[in-house]
mmCIF file of C-alpha atoms and ligand atoms in Angstrom:
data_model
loop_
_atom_site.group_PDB
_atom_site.id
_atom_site.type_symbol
_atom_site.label_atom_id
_atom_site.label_comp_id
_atom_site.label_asym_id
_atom_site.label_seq_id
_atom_site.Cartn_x
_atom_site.Cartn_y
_atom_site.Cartn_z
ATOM 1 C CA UNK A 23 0.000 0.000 0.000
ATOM 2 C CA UNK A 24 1.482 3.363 -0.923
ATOM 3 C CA UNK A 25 2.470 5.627 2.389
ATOM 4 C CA UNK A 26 0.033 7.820 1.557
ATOM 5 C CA UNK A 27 -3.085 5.857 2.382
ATOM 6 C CA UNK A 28 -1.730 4.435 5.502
ATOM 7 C CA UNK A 29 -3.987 6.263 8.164
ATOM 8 C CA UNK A 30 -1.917 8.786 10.102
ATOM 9 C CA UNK A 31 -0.397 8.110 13.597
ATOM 10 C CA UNK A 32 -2.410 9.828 16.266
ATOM 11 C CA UNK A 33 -1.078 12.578 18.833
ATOM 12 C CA UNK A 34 -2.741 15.453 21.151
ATOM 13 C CA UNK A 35 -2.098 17.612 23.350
ATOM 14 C CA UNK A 36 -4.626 17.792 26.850
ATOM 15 C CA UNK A 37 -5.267 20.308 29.035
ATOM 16 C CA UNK A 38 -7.812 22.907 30.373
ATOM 17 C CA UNK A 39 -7.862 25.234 28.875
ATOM 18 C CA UNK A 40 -6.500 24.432 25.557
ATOM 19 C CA UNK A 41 -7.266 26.060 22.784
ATOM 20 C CA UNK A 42 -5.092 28.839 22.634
ATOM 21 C CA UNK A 43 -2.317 26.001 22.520
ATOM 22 C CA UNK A 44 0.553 26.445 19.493
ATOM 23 C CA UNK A 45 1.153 22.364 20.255
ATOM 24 C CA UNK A 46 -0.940 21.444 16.950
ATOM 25 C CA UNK A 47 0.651 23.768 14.733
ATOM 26 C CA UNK A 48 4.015 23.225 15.579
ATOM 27 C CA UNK A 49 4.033 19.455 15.734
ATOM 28 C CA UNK A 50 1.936 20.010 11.853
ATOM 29 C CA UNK A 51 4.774 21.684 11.096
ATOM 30 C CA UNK A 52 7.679 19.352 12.081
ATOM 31 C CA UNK A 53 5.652 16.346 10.998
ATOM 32 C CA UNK A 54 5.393 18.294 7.439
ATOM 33 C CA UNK A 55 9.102 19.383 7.389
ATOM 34 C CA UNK A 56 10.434 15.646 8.334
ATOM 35 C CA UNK A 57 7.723 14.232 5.803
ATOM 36 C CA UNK A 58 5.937 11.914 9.242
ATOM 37 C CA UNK A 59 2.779 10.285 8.524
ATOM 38 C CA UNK A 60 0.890 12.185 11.589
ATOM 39 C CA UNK A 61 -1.696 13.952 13.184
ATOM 40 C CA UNK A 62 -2.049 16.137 16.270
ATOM 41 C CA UNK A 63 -4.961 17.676 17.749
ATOM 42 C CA UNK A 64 -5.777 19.830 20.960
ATOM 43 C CA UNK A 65 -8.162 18.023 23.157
ATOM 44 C CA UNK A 66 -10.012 19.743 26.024
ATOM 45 C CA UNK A 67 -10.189 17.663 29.485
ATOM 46 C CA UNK A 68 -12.494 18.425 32.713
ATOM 47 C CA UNK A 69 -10.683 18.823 35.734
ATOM 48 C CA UNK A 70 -10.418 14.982 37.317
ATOM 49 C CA UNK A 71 -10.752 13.313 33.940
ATOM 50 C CA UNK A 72 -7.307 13.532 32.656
ATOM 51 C CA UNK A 73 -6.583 9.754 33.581
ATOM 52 C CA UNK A 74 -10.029 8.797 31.304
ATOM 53 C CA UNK A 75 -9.101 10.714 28.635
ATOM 54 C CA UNK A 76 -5.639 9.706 28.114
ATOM 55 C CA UNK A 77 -6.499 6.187 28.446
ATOM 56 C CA UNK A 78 -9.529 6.524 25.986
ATOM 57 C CA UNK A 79 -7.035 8.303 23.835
ATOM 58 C CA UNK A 80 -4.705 5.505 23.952
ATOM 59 C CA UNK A 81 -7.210 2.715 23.208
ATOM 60 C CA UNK A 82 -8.461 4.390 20.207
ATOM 61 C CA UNK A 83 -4.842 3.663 18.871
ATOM 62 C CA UNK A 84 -2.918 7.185 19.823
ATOM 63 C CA UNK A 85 0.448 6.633 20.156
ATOM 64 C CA UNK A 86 1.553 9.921 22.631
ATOM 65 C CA UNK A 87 0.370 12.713 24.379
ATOM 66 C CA UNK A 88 1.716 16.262 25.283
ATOM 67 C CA UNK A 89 0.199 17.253 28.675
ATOM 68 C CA UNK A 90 0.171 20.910 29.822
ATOM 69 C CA UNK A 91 -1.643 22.232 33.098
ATOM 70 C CA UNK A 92 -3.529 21.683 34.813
ATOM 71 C CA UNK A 93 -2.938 17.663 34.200
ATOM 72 C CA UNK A 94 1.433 17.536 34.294
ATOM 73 C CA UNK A 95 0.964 16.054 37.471
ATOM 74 C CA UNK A 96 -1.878 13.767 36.752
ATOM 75 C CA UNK A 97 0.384 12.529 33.799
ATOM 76 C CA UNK A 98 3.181 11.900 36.398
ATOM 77 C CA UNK A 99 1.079 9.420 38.395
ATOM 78 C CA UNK A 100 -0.310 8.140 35.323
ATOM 79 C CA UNK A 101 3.122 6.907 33.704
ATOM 80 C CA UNK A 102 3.929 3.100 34.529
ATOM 81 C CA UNK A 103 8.351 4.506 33.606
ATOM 82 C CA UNK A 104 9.297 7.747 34.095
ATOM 83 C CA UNK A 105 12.826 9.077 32.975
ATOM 84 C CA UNK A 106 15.261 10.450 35.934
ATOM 85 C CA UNK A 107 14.147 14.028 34.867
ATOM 86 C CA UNK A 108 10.541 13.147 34.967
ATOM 87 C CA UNK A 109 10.581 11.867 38.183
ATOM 88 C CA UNK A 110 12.505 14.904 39.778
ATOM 89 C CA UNK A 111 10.350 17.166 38.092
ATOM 90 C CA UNK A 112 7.378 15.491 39.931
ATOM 91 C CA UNK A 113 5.542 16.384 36.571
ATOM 92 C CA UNK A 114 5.215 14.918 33.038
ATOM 93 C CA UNK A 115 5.012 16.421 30.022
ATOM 94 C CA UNK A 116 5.156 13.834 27.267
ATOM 95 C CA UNK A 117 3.536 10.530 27.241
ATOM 96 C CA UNK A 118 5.137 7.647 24.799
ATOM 97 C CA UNK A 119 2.452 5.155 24.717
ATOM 98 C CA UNK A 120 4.458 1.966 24.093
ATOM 99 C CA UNK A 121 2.814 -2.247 23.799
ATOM 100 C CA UNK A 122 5.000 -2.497 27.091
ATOM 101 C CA UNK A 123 3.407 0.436 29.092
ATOM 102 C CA UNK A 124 3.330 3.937 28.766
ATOM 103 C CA UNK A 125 6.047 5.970 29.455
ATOM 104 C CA UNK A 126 6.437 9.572 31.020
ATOM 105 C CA UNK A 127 8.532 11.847 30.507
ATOM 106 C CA UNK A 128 9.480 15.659 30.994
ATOM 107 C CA UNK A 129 11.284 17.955 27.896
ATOM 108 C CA UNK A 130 10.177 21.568 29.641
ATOM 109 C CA UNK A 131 13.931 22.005 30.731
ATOM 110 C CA UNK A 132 15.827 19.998 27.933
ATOM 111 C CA UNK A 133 13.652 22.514 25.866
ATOM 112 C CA UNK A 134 15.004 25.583 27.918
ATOM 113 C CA UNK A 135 18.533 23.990 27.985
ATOM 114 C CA UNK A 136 18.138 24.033 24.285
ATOM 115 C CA UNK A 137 17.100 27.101 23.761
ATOM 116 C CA UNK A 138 19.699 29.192 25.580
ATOM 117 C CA UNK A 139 22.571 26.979 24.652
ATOM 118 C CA UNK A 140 21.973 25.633 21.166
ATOM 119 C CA UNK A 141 19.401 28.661 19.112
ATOM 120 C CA UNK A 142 21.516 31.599 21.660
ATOM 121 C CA UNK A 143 24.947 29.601 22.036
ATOM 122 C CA UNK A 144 24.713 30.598 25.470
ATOM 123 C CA UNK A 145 26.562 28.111 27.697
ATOM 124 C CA UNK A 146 25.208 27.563 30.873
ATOM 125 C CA UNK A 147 28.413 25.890 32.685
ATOM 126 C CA UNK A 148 30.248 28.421 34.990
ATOM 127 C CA UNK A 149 27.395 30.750 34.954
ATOM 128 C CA UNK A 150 25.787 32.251 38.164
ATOM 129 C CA UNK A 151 22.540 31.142 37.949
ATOM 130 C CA UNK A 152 19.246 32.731 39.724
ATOM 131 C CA UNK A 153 15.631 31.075 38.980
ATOM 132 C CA UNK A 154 12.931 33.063 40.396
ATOM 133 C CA UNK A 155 9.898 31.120 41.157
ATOM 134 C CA UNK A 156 9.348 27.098 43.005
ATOM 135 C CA UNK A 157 6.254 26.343 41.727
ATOM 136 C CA UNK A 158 5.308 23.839 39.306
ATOM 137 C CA UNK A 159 7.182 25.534 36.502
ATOM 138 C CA UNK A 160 10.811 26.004 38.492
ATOM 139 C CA UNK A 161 10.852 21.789 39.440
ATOM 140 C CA UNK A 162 9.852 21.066 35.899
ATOM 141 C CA UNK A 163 13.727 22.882 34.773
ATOM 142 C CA UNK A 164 15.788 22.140 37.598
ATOM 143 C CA UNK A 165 17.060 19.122 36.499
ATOM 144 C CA UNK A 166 18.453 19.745 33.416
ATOM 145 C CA UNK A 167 19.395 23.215 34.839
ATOM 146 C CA UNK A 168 21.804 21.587 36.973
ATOM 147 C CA UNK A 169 22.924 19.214 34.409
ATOM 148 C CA UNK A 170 24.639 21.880 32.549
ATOM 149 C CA UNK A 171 27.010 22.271 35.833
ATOM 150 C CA UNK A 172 26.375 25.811 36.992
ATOM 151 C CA UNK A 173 28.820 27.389 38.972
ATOM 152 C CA UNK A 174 25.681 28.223 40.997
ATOM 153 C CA UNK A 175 22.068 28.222 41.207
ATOM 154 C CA UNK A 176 19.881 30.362 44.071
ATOM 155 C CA UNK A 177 15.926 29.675 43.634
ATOM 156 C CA UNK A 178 14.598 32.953 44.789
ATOM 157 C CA UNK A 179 10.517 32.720 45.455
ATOM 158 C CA UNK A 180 8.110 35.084 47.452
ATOM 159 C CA UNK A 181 7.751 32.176 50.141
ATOM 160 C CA UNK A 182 11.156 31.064 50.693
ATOM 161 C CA UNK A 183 10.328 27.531 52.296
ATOM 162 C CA UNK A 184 9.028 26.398 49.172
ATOM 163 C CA UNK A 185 12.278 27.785 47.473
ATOM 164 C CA UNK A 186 14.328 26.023 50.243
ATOM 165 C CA UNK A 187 12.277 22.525 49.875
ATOM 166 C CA UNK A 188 13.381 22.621 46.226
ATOM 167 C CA UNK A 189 16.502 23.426 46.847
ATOM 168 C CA UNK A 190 17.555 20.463 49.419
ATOM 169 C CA UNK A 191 14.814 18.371 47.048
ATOM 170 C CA UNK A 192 17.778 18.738 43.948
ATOM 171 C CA UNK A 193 21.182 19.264 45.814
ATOM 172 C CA UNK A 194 22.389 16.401 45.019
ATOM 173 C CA UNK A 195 22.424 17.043 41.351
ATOM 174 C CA UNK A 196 24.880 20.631 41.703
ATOM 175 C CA UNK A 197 25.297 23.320 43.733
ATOM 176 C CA UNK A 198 21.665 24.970 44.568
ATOM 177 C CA UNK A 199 20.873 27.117 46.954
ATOM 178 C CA UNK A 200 17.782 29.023 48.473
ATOM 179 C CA UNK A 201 16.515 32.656 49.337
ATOM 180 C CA UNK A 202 13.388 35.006 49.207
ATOM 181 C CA UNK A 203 13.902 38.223 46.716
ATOM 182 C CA UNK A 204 14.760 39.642 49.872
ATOM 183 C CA UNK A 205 18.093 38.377 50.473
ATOM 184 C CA UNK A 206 19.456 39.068 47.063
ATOM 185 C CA UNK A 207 20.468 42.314 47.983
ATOM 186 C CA UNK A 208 24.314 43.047 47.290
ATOM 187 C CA UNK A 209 23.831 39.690 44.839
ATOM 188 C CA UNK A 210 24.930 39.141 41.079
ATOM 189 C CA UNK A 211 24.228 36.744 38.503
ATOM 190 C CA UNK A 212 24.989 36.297 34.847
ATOM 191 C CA UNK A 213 21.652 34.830 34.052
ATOM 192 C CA UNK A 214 18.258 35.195 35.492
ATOM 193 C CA UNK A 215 15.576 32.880 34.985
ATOM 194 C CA UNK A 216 11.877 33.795 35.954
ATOM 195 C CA UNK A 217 9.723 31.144 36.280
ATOM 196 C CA UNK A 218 7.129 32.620 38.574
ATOM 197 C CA UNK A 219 3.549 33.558 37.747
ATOM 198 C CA UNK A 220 3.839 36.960 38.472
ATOM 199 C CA UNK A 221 3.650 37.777 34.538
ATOM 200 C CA UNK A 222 -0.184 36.363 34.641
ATOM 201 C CA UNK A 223 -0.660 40.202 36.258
ATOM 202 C CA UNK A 224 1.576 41.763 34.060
ATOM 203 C CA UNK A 225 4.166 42.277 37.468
ATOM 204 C CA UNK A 226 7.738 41.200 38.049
ATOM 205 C CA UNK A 227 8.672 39.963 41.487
ATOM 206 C CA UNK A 228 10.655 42.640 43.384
ATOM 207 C CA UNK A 229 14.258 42.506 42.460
ATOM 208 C CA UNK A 230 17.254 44.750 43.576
ATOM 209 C CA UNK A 231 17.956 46.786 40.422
ATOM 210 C CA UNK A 232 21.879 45.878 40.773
ATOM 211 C CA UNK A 233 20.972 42.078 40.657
ATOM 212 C CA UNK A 234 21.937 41.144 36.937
ATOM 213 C CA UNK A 235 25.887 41.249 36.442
ATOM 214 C CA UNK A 236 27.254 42.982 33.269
ATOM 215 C CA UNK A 237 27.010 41.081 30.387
ATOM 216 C CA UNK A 238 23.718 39.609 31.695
ATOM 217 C CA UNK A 239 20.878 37.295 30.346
ATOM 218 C CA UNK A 240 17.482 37.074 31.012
ATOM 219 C CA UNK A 241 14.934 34.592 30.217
ATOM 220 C CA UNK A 242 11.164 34.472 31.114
ATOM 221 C CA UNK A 243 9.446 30.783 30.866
ATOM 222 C CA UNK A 244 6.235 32.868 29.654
ATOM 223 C CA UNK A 245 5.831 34.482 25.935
ATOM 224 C CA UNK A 246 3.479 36.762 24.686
ATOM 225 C CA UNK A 247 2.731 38.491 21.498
ATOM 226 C CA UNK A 248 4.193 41.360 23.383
ATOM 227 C CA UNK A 249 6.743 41.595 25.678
ATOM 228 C CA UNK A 250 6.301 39.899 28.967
ATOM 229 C CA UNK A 251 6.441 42.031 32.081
ATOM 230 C CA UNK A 252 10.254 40.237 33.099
ATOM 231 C CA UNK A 253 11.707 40.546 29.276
ATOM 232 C CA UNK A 254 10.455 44.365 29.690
ATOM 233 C CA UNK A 255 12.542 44.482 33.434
ATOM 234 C CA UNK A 256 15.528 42.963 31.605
ATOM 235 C CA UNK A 257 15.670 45.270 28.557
ATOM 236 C CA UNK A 258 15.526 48.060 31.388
ATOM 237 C CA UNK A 259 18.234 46.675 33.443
ATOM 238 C CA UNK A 260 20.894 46.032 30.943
ATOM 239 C CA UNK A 261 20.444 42.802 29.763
ATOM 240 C CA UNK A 262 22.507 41.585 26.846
ATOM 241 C CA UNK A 263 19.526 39.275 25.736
ATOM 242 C CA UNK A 264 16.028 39.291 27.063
ATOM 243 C CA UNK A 265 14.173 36.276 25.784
ATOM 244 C CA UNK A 266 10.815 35.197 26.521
ATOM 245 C CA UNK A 267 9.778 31.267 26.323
ATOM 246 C CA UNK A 268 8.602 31.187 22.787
ATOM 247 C CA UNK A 269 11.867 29.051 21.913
ATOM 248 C CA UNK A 270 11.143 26.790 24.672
ATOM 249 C CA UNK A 271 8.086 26.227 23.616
ATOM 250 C CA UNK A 272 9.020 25.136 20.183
ATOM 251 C CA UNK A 273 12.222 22.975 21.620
ATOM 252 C CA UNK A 274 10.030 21.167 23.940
ATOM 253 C CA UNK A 275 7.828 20.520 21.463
ATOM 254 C CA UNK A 276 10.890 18.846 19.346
ATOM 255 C CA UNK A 277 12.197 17.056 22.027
ATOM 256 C CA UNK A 278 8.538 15.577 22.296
ATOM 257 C CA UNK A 279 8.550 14.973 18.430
ATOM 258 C CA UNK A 280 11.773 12.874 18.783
ATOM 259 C CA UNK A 281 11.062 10.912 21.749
ATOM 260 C CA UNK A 282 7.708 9.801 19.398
ATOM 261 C CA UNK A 283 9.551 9.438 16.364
ATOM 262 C CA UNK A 284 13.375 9.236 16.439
ATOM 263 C CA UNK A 285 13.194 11.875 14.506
ATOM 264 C CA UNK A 286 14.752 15.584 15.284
ATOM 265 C CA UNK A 287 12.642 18.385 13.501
ATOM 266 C CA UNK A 288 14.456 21.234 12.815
ATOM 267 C CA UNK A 289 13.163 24.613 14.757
ATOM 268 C CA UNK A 290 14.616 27.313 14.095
ATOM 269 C CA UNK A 291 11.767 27.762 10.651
ATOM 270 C CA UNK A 292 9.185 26.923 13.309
ATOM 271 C CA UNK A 293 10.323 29.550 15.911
ATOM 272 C CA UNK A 294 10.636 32.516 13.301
ATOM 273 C CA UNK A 295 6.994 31.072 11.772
ATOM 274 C CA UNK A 296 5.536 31.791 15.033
ATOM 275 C CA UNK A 297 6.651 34.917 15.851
ATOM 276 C CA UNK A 298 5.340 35.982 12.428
ATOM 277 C CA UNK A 299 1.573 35.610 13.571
HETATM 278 P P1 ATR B 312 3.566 27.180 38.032
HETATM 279 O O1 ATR B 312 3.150 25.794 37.681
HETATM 280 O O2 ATR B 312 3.325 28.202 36.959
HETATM 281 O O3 ATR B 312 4.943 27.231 38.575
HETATM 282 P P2 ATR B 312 2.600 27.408 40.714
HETATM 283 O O4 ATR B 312 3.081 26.029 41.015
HETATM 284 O O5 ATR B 312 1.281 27.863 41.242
HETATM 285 O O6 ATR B 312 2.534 27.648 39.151
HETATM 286 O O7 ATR B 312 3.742 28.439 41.184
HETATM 287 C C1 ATR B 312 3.643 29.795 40.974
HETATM 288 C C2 ATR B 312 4.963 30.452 41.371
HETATM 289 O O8 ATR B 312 4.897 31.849 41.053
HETATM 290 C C3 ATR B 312 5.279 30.366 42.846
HETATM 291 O O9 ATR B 312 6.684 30.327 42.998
HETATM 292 C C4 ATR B 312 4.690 31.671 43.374
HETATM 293 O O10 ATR B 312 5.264 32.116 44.586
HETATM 294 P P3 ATR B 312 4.713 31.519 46.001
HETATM 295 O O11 ATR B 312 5.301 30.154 46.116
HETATM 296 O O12 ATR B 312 5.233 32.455 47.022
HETATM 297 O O13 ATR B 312 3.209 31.525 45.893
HETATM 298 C C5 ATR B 312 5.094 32.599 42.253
HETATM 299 N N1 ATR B 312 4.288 33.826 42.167
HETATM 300 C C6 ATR B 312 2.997 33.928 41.804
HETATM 301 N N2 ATR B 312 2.619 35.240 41.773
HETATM 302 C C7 ATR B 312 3.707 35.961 42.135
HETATM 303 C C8 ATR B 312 3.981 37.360 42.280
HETATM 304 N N3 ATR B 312 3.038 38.287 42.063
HETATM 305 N N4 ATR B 312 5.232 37.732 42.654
HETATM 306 C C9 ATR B 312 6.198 36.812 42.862
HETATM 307 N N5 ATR B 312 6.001 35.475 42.744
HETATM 308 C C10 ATR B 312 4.778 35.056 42.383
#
């Protein structure tokens, strides 16, 4: 039978909401580019259904699933395997449905990794490190974070137990530390990461306006089709690069795509496609 009629391998992405979600177009777009016999949808899931949906999804013959909030978690208790980064995270991301079991996995960080050091050539190793934020969104990068050997990384959050719970919860992976914004007074780092939610209301979290070193980087987890409140507070305090998480986004996405298909997509087309429109 010519590839052509061979009925596409099924993929989604769940979550509430969901339709303002680029997933669909960007994996249309790497399937397209690496000539993959695939389709991807966006599929809306009630609160406490997650499990029944991904399993329904599954027995109709799907073959993975991209998971974004409120359900990362729900994914991570779903998974029968999860890789090391997964499991750290305490949230997953991906789901590889395999004959064997389904596995779980989590490419938010690789994607961020990515990002700076591949598209920006923007090695991580040696650099001072600060990630604001230890919610869902700072676990999910830690790992990978650390991977990339830091000379050091402070989580800075608004309640500082939760910053300091994270930080004892990874420091056995690299030198992390722990502090609210307060204590980052007479402080410098070369690159400063936010991953709070603070951008939701269009705020930054209150920084000392020496904190980022010459030379700087910033990088907000959020995007926007206009500047994010933290890329705004970087431009405005010197950074070299401000980036929001549009690149990320798409990186995630094609460490997703090759975890499905052993394939790797290429992004930069699909990064400068999106910021078109
Ligand atoms: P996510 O999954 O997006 O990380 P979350 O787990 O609810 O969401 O975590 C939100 C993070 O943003 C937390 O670190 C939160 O700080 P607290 O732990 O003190 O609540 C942080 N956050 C939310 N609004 C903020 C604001 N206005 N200023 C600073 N930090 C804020």
């Amino acid at each position: 039978m010519p590839l052509t009629e061979l009925k596409p391998d099924q993929y989604a992405v769940m979550g509430h909401p969901i339709a303002h979600s680029k997933s669909p177009r960007i994996h249309t777009l790497f399937a397209a580019q690496t000539g993959q016999n695939l389709e991807y949808r966006a599929i809306l899931v009630e609160p406490g259904d997650f499990a029944a949906a991904a399993h329904a999804f599954r027995a109709a013959g799907g073959k993975g699933l991209n998971v974004t909030v409120p359900f990362k978690q729900d994914a991570w208790v779903l998974a029968d395997l999860l890789s090391a980064r997964a499991e750290r995270a305490g949230a997953v991301n991906t789901l590889i449905f395999e004959s064997s079991g389904i596995r779980g996995d989590n490419t938010d960080g690789p994607g961020l990794v990515r990002d700076l050091t591949v598209n920006h050539r923007y090695p991580l190793a040696e650099k001072r490190i600060l990630l604001l934020g230890a919610g869902g969104a700072a676990r999910g990068v830690l790992h990978p974070l650390l991977a990339e050997q830091p000379v050091q990384l402070v989580i800075a959050n608004r309640t500082a137990e939760k910053a300091l719970g994270l930080a004892l919860r990874f420091n056995d992976l690299g030198r992390v530390s722990a502090c609210g914004f307060a204590e980052l007074a007479e402080r410098r780092f070369d690159l400063i990461i936010n991953a709070t939610a603070a951008g939701l209301d269009d705020a930054v979290p209150p920084l000392p306006d020496d904190v980022l070193a010459a030379e700087g980087w910033c990088y907000d987890l959020m995007y926007g089709r206009e500047p994010t409140a933290f890329v705004r507070w970087g431009r405005e305090h010197g950074a070299v690069q401000s980036l929001d998480g549009l690149g990320m986004l798409v990186e995630q996405a094609a460490e997703a795509f090759h975890l499905w298909r052993g394939v790797w997509p290429e992004t930069g087309p699909v990064i400068t496609a999106l910021k078109k429109n």
